[in-house]
Structure formats: structure tokens, C-alpha cells
XYZ file of C-alpha atoms in Angstrom:
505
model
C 105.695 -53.726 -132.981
C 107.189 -57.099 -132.004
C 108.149 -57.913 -135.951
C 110.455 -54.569 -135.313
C 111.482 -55.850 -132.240
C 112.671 -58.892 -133.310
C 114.509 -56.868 -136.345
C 115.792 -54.862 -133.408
C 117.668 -57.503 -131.959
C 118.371 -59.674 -134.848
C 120.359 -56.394 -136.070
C 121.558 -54.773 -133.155
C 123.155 -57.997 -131.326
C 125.585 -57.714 -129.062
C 127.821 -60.628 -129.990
C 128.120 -59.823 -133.642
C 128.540 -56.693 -135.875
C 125.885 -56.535 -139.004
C 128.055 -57.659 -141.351
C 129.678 -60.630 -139.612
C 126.030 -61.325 -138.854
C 124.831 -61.565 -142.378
C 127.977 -63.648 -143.542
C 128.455 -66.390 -141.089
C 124.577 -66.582 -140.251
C 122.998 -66.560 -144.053
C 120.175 -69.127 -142.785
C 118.534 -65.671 -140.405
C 119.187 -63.725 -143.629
C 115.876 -65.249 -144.993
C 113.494 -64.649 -141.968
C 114.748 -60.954 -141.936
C 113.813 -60.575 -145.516
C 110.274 -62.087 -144.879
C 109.940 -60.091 -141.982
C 110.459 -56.990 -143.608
C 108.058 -57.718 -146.102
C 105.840 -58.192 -143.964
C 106.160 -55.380 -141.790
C 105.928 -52.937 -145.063
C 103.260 -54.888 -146.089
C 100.675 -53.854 -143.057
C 102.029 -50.703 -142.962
C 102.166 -49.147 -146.362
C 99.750 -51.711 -148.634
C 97.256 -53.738 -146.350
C 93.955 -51.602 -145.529
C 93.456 -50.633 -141.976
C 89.753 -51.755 -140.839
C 89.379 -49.052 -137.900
C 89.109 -45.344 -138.360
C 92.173 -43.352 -137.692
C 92.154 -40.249 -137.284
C 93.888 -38.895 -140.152
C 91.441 -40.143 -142.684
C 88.177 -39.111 -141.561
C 86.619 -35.968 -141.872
C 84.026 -34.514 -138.897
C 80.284 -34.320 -141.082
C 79.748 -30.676 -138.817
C 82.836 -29.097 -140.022
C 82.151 -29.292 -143.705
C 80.066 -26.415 -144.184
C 82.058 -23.985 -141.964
C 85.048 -24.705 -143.782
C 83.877 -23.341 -147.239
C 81.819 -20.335 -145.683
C 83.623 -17.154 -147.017
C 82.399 -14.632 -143.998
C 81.173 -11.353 -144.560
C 82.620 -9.949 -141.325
C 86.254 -11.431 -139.642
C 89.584 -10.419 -137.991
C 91.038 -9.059 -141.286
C 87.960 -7.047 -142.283
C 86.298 -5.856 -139.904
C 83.371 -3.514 -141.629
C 81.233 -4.482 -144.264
C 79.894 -1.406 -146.453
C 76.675 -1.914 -148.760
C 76.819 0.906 -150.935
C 73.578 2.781 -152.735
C 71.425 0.684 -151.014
C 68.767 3.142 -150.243
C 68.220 6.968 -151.493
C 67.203 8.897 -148.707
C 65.525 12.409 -147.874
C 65.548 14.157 -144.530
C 62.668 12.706 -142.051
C 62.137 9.316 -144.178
C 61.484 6.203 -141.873
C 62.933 3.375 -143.172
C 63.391 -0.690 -141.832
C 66.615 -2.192 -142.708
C 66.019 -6.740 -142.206
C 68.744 -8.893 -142.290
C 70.175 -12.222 -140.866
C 73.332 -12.440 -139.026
C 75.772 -15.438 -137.829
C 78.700 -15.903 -135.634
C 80.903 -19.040 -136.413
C 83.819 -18.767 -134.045
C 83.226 -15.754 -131.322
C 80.707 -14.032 -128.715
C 80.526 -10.634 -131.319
C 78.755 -7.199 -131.111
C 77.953 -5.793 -134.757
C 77.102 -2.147 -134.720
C 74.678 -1.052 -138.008
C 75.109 2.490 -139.010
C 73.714 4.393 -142.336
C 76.455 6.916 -143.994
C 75.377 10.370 -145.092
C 76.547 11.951 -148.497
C 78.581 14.081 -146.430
C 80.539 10.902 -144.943
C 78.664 11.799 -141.356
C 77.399 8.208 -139.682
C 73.805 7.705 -137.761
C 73.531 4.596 -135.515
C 70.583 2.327 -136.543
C 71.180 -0.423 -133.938
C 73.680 -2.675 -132.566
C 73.067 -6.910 -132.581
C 74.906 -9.378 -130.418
C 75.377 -12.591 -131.796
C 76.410 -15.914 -129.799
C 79.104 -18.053 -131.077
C 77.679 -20.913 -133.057
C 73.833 -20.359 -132.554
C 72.147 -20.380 -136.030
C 71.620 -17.129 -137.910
C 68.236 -15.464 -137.003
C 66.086 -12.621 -138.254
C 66.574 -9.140 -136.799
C 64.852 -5.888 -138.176
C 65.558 -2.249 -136.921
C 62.899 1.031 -137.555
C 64.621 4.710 -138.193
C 63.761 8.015 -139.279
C 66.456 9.839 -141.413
C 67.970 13.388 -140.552
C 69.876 13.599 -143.864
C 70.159 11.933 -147.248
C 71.723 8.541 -146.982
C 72.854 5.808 -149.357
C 74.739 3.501 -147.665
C 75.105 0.939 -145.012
C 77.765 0.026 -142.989
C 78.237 -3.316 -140.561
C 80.914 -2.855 -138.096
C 82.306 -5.246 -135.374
C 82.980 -3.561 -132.087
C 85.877 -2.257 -130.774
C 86.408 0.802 -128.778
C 89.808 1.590 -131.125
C 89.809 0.668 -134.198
C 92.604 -1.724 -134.026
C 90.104 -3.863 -131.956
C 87.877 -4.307 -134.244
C 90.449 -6.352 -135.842
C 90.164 -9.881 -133.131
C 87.525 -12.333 -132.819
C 85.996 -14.500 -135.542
C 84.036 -15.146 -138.196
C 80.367 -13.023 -139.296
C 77.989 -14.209 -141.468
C 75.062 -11.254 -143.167
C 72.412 -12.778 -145.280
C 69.258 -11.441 -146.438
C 69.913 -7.617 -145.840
C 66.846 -5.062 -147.466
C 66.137 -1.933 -146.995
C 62.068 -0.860 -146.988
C 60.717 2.800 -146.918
C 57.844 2.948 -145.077
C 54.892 4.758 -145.513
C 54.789 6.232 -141.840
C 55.399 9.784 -140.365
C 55.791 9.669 -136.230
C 57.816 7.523 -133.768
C 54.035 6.819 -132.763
C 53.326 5.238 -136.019
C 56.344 3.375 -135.458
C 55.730 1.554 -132.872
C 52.679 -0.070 -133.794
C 53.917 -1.617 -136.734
C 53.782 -5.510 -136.960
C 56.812 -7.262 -136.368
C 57.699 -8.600 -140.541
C 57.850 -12.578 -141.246
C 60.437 -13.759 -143.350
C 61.225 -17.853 -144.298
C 65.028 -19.115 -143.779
C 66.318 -21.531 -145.074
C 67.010 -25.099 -142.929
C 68.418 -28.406 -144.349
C 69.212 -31.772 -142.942
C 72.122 -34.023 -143.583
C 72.666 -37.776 -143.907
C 75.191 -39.841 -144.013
C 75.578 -42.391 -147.050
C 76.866 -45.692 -146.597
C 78.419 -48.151 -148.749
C 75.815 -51.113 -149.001
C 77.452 -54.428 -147.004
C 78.980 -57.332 -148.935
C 75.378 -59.401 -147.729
C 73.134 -56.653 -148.496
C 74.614 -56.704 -152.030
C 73.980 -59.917 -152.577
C 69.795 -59.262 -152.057
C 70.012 -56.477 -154.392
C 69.248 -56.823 -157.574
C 71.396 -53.684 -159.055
C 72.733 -54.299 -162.882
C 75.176 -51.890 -163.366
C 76.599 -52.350 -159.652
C 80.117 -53.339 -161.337
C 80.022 -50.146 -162.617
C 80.178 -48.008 -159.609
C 83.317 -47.435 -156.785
C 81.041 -46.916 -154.033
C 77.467 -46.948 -153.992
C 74.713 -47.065 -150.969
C 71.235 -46.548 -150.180
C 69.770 -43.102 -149.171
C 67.273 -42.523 -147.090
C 66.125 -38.960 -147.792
C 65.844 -36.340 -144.544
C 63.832 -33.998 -147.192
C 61.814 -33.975 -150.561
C 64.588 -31.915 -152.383
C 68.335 -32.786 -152.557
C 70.911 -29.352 -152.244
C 74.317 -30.866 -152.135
C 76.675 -33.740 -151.535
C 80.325 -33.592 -150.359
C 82.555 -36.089 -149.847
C 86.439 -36.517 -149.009
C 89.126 -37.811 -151.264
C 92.457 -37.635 -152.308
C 94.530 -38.030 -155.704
C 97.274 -41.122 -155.173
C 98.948 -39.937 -158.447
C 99.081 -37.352 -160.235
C 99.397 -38.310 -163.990
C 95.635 -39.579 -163.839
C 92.973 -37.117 -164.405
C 90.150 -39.545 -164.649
C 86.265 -38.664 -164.671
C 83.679 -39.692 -162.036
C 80.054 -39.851 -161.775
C 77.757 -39.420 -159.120
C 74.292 -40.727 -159.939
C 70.805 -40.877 -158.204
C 68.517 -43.664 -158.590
C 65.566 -44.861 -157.333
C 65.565 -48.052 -155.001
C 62.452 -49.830 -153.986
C 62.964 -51.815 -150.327
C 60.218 -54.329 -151.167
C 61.228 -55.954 -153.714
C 65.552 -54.658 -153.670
C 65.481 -53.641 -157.310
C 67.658 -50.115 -158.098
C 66.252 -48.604 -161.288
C 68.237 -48.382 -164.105
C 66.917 -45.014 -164.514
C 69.136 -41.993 -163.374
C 67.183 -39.060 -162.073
C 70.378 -37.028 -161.637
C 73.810 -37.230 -161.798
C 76.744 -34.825 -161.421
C 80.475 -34.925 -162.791
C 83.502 -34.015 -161.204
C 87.102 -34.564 -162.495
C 90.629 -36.107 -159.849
C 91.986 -32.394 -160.614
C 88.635 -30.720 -159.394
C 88.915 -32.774 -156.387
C 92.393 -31.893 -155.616
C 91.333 -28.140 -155.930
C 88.721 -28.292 -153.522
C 90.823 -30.362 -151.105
C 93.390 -28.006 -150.652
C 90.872 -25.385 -150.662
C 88.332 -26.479 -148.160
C 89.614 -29.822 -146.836
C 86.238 -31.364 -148.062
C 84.277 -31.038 -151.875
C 80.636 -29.841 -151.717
C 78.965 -30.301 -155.306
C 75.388 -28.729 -155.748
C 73.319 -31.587 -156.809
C 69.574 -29.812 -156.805
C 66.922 -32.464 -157.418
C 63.406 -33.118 -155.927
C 62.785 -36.193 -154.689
C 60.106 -37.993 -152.137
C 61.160 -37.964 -148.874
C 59.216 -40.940 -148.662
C 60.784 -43.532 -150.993
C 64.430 -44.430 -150.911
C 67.397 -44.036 -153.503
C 70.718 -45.479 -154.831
C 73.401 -43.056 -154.655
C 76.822 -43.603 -156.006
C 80.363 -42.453 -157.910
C 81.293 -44.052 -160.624
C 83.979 -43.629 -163.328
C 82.029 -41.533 -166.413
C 84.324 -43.891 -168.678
C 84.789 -47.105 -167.274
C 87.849 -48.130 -169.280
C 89.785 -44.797 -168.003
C 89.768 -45.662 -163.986
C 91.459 -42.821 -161.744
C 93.235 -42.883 -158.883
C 90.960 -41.032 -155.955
C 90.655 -42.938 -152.161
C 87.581 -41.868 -150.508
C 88.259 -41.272 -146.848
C 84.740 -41.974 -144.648
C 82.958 -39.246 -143.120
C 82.194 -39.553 -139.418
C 79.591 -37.078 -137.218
C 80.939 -36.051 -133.932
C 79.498 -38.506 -132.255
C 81.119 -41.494 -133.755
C 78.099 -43.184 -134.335
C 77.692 -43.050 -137.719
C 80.024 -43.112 -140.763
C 79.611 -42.770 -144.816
C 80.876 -41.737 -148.136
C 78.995 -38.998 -149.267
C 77.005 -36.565 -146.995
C 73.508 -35.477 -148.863
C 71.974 -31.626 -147.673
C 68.196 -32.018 -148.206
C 65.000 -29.270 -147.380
C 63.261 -30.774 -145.274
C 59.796 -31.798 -146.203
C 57.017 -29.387 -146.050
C 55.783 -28.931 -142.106
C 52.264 -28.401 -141.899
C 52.159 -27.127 -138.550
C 54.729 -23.917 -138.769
C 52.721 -21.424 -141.182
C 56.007 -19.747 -142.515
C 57.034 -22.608 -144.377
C 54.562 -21.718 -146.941
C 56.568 -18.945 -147.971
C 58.713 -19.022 -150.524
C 62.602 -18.951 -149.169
C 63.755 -15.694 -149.030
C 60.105 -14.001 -149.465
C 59.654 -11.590 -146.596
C 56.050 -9.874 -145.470
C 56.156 -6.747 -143.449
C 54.304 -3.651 -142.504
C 54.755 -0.254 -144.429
C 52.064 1.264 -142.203
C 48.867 1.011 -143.836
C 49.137 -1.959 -145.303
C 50.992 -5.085 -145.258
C 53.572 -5.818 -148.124
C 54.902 -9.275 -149.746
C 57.598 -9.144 -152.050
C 59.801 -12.355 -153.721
C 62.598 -12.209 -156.255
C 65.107 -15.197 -157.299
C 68.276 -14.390 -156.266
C 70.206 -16.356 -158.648
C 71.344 -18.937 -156.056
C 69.644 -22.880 -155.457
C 67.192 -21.594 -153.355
C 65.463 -20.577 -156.938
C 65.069 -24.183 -157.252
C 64.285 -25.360 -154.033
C 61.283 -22.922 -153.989
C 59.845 -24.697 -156.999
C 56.613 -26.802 -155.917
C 55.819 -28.653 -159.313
C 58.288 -29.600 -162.338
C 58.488 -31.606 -165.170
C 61.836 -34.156 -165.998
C 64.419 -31.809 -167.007
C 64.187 -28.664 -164.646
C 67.285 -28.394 -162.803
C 69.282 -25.476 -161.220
C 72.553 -24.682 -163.503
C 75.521 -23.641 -161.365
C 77.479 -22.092 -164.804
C 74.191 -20.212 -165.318
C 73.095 -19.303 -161.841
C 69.603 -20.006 -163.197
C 66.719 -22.750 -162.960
C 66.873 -24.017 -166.399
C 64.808 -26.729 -168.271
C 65.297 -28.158 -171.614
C 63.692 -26.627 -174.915
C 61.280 -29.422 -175.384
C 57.418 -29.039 -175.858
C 55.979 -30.199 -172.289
C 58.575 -28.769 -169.751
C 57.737 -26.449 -166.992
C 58.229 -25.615 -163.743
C 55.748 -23.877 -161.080
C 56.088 -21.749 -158.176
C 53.339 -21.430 -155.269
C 53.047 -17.961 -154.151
C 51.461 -17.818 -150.516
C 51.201 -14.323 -148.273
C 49.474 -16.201 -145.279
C 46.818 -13.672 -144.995
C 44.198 -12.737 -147.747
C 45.796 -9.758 -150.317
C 44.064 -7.272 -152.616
C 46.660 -6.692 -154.908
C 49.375 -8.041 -157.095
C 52.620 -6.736 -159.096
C 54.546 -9.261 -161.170
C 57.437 -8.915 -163.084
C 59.796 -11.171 -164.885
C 62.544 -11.727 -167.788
C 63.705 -14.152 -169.788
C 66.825 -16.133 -169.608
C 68.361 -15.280 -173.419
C 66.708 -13.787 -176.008
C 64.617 -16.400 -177.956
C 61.858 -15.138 -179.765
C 58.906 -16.096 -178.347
C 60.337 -18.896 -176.090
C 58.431 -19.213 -172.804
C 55.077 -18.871 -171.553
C 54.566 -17.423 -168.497
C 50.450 -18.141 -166.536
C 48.746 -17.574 -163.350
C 46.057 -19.650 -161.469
C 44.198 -19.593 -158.577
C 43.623 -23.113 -158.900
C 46.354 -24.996 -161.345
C 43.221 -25.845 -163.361
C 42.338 -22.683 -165.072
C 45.702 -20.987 -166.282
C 45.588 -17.041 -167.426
C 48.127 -15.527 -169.356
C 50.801 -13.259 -168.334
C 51.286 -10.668 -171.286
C 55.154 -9.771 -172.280
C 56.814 -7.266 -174.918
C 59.822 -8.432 -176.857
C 62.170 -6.151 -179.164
C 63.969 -7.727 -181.648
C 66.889 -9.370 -179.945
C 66.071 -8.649 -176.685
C 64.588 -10.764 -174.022
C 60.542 -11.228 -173.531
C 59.796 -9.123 -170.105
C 56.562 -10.147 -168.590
C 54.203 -7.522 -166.327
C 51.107 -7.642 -165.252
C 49.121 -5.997 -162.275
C 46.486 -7.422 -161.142
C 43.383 -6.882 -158.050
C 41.457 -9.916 -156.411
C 37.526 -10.336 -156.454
C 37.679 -12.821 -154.008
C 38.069 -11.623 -149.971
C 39.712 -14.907 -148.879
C 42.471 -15.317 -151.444
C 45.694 -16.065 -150.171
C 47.732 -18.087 -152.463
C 48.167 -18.135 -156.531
C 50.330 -20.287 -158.748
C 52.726 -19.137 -161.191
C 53.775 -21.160 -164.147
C 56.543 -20.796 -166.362
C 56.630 -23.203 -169.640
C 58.131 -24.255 -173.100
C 56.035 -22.870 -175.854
C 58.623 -22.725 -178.697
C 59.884 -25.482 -181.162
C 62.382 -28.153 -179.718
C 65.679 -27.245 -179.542
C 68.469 -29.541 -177.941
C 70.966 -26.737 -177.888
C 68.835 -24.322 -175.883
C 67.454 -24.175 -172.466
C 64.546 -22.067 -171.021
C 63.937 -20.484 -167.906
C 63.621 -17.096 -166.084
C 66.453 -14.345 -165.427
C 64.954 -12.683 -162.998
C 61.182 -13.065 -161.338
C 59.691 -10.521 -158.971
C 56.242 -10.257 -157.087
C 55.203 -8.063 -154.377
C 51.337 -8.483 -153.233
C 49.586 -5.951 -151.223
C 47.757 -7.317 -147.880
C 44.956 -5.155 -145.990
C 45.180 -5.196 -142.679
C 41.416 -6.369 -140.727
């Protein structure tokens, strides 16, 4: 400000006009010039040390921003069609998990007859910003129904139209094997796993604590720092940035390596690593105002890691600048925000169930039923793999590499001892004879899982199966490469399904 002050007045004097100024006075013509280039020079060129507010991005509004909502001012009614097949007198329970992002909201749940007539199931109030929760509602049918509607309230219609943002996750539909409101009302209240992360903030490693590390392709990367991981399996990273031109289109990396403390050595070995390209970037940016890239990996929460973007072809450098991410607080700042599961609790029981596996009571019995849903939670249920499992975003699908060796395992807990069990699955393409599929009790003594397989069609796996032992209540499931290698295949599952039947004491 006082380098344009002293323009100010060097311009704008009183006793001379500019131009008499510049010819009679040529020796001030100099220290104008500097000036200016000096004054351009910390504003456009020189990097600004502080934070301002135009080029950080708040760490707790980077998931809202890329939520597309289920429920919100310009749709207010969510229908679920064919749901459910009912006859006159069923009793059914309908589960599901609701959010509210921006408003105090009342959702009403109703299930619509053939003959278009509507029959209140329950109504849910949801508080603005609390986390989405678990809520179940019990009815008996009058008519046969198919459908299921979600409806904000609003005495007219047109009010239905205000307020914010609705999330609905998780939404089944169970017929239960009941016959009286008396029945009813002694079933158990069903138990269902949700998902919860944690985030950290990344930061790029300090000039001094670069010079400790020993890190041999550090020259390599843009930004790199060391993660400390707040769970034992990565989901995603985001991060902010923004194209300076536009004729560049250069490739980036970010890679995941593991960093031991003791002795500051990085590995050279990359456990994962994920590509994104400037234009991708830009998409996302004017999109969401942040990029989120899935990055599914396991880890141990207990070691740390190098994380960092580099360009995929260091002789073709792009033009991205990486703006820091802040949390609300100010406290803490970064490059790259990493989603993690947390690590497994020991002390809350439901966190041995599988994410998205619900247990519930159909009356005389308790039931347990999993499927993959086709999303990363597939992955992030996994509790043993080999190298090259990963979760493919293109394919929806946990996928491993066709190489003798690979596998991937999935623990299979109902809590309390069951009698019974019902497993299905398919496999992802249509190789002949591709994957193995085994169950243990144990992981030392594996069983097969039979399959049928027409020609070109997938292998489908079944088997149905009753426990000897009183006391059983977990199994392992194992799905692995039992073909020839192939590096222009992958292997995996298209679908997976288990429901277990639990006896009540």
C-alpha cells in the first residue's frame, strides 16, 4: 500500500501534469518503473505465505458438496418401485437409514396399492446435520402393495417443495413370518452395521524433515508427506487444485508407500497408486469445488506411509496449483485429505458385521442376510487379501489379478450361534472354470463350494448348509484364482449373497 501511495503522488502531483512530469523530471521516471515492478511482482508472481481465504478449502465441506440427495427442494418424494409383492394381511418391516444435511425435516413413509390408494407406515424426523441413523417400522397390509414412497412434509403440496437436503441409504423390505399385532410387538429390535470413517489431513514434509529422510525418488514427486493412518483401510483422498493453463493436459500420480519412523527410509515399493489427468481435475472442480478419488487399499493403522502426486511422465509437467486444505478449526492444514475405516473396535459387538449386513427377527427365528452392493464397501468388508485385490471403480467390483496365488476372504459373523446357512454367488465374466470359491470354520481346513457353468455363461456357486456345532457363530468365505495366468483378465465375484438362520434361546 505505501509503494501505491507513493505512485499516487508521484502521478497525481499538483504542480505538474503527467506528461510535463515525465519530460522535465526523466531521473523519477526510473524509480516509477522499479516501483511498478515491484508492486506487480508481490502481487501477481511472489507466493503469499499466509492462508487467504480464497485458496483454501474447509476439510468438513468436502463430502457434502458431492452428495447427490435422495430427497430436496426440487424433488420432494422419492418412489421405490416393486420393492415388495404384497397380499392382504401380510406383516412386513421396511429398515432404512436417513440424513438431513441442511434442514430440521419430517419424512412421511407410505406403501402404494395397485389401485394407486396410499397406507401410512410411519413418519421420521430428522435433525439438521446429525449423522444418519437406523430406523425400522412393523405393518400389516390391507391390500396388495408394491411400492414405496418417501415424502417430505408439507400440508399442500407446494410445501413440500422448501427446506434442504435428504439422504436414504440402506432401505429393505422383510416379510415376516408373524400373524397378530401381538406377535408384533415382541419382536427384537434388528442390528444392522453402518458405515463410519475418519479423515486426516496430509502435510507436505518440512524443508528439515526432508533432509533426515532418506526418500530416492523424492525429486520425482510435487508434493509428498507422511500419513499417519486414522484406520487399517484407505477409502478416498481429495484434494483442491486448479488448471493455470489450459493447453496442458498433463498426467499425475498419487502413490502410497510405506515409511518406517525409525530409521526415515520411504520404500521404493508402491502399494497403490491412482491417476488422474489436469482435465479430470478441472471437471470435478467446477463440479464439486473439491476432487474425491476412491483409492481402496488396506493398510496397518499402526505403521506410517508416504503419500504423494507426482507427474506419471516426468518429462511432460502440467500446470495444476494445489490450494491447502484447512479444518474448521484452523488448526491444521494439508494437501490431500485421506477417508480411512477405522480399525476394528473390540468393544462394540456390531463391528463384526459385515457393512451393510443386517440381523433381524422374522418371528420365530432370527435372520442374517449380506450381499455386495457393488459399491467400496465390497472391499472394505474384506478381512484377508493377497497383493493385487483392489476395488475397480469402471467395474464396480472387487477384482484381483489372474495369477495363481490371489485371493481375497470375507469373515462372516451373526453375533449369536446359527443353525443354518444359504450361500449364493456369481462370477465376474464368464471364464471357464476361473475361481474357486471355499468355506471354513477355521481358515485351516477349507471345503468346497460346488458351482454349475454353461458354456459361456458365468460359474454360479450354491450351497446350503446346517451346523453340528451349538456354539458356531462365525465362518470364513474364500474366493481364489484357480485358472492359468492371464495378464489380461481379472477375477472376482459379481454378486455374493448369504443369509444364515439364528434360533432364538
Amino acid at each position: 500500500m505505501k509503494i501505491f501511495q507513493m505512485l499516487k503522488e508521484l502521478v497525481f502531483s499538483k504542480k505538474e501534469s503527467v506528461f510535463s512530469f515525465f519530460s522535465s523530471t526523466r531521473k523519477y521516471l526510473g524509480i516509477i518503473i522499479i516501483f511498478g515492478i515491484v508492486f506487480w511482482y508481490n502481487l501477481v508472481v511472489s507466493p503469499v505465505e499466509e492462508l487467504s481465504s480464497d485458496t483454501k478449502k474447509e476439510v468438513s465441506n468436502l463430502s457434502l458438496d458431492e452428495i447427490v440427495p435422495d430427497l430436496e427442494g426440487n424433488k420432494p418424494e422419492k418412489l421405490y418401485k416393486n420393492v415388495f409383492d404384497s397380499m392382504e394381511n401380510d406383516w412386513y418391516r421396511i429398515a432404512f437409514r436417513a440424513q438431513s444435511l441442511d434442514a430440521d425435516e419430517k419424512i412421511f413413509v407410505f406403501a402404494l396399492s395397485n389401485w394407486g390408494q396410499e397406507k401410512q407406515i410411519g413418519e421420521i424426523f430428522l435433525k439438521k446435520g446429525q449423522e444418519a441413523f437406523f430406523t425400522e417400522f412393523i405393518f400389516q397390509t390391507d391390500d396388495v402393495y408394491k411400492d414405496i414412497i418417501f415424502r417430505k412434509e408439507g400440508e399442500e403440496e407446494k410445501d413440500r417443495w422448501r427446506g434442504g437436503r435428504v439422504i436414504l441409504s440402506d432401505m429393505r423390505i422383510t416379510r415376516l413370518k408373524i400373524t397378530s399385532q401381538q406377535e408384533a410387538q415382541t419382536l427384537q429390535p434388528s442390528v444392522m452395521r453402518q458405515a463410519s470413517f475418519k479423515k486426516a489431513l496430509v502435510a507436505e514434509v518440512s524443508s528439515e524433515d526432508q533432509k533426515r529422510i532418506f526418500f530416492s525418488d523424492r525429486d520425482a514427486f510435487s508434493l509428498w508427506g507422511i500419513l499417519t493412518p486414522p484406520g487399517d483401510k484407505i477409502l478416498t483422498v481429495s484434494f483442491s487444485a486448479k488448471r493455470s493453463r489450459s493447453e496442458s493436459n498433463a498426467k499425475y500420480v498419487i502413490e502410497l508407500r510405506e515409511y518406517s519412523k525409525e530409521s526415515a527410509i520411504v520404500e521404493k515399493n508402491v502399494l497403490y497408486s491412482r491417476s488422474f489427468s489436469e482435465s479430470d481435475v478441472e471437471k470435478e472442480m467446477e463440479k464439486s469445488g473439491s476432487v474425491k478419488l476412491d483409492f481402496p487399499v488396506k493398510i496397518d493403522s499402526k505403521k506410517e506411509y508416504m503419500i504423494g502426486i507426482r507427474y506419471r511422465d516426468a518429462n511432460k509437467k502440467g500446470n495444476l496449483d494445489f490450494s491447502p486444505l484447512v479444518y474448521e478449526e484452523m488448526d491444521q492444514a494439508g494437501f490431500l485429505l485421506v477417508e480411512a475405516q477405522p480399525s476394528f473396535d473390540e468393544g462394540d459387538e456390531k463391528n463384526k458385521l459385515l457393512l451393510g449386513s443386517l440381523i433381524e427377527d422374522m418371528g420365530p427365528y432370527l435372520q442374517y442376510t449380506y450381499k455386495t452392493e457393488g459399491m467400496v464397501a465390497d472391499f472394505l468388508n474384506i478381512t484377508d487379501m493377497s497383493e493385487n485385490i483392489s476395488f475397480s471403480k469402471k467395474d464396480a467390483r472387487v477384482l484381483g489379478d489372474a495369477k495363481v496365488g490371489e485371493y481375497f476372504v470375507y469373515t462372516i459373523d451373526t453375533l449369536t450361534p446359527f443353525a443354518e446357512i444359504l450361500f449364493r454367488a456369481q462370477q465376474f465374466g464368464n471364464y471357464k472354470k476361473q475361481i474357486a470359491m471355499e468355506y471354513s470354520f477355521d481358515q485351516k481346513e477349507w471345503m468346497e463350494i460346488p458351482f454349475t457353468q454353461m458354456e459361456d455363461e458365468p460359474q454360479n456357486f450354491s450351497l446350503r448348509f446346517e451346523t453340528k456345532k451349538k456354539d458356531q457363530t462365525s465362518f470364513f468365505v474364500r474366493v481364489r484364482y484357480a485358472g492359468k495366468e492371464d495378464s489380461k483378465r481379472k477375477f472376482g465375484l459379481d454378486t455374493l449373497y448369504i443369509k444364515a438362520k439364528i434360533l432364538k434361546e
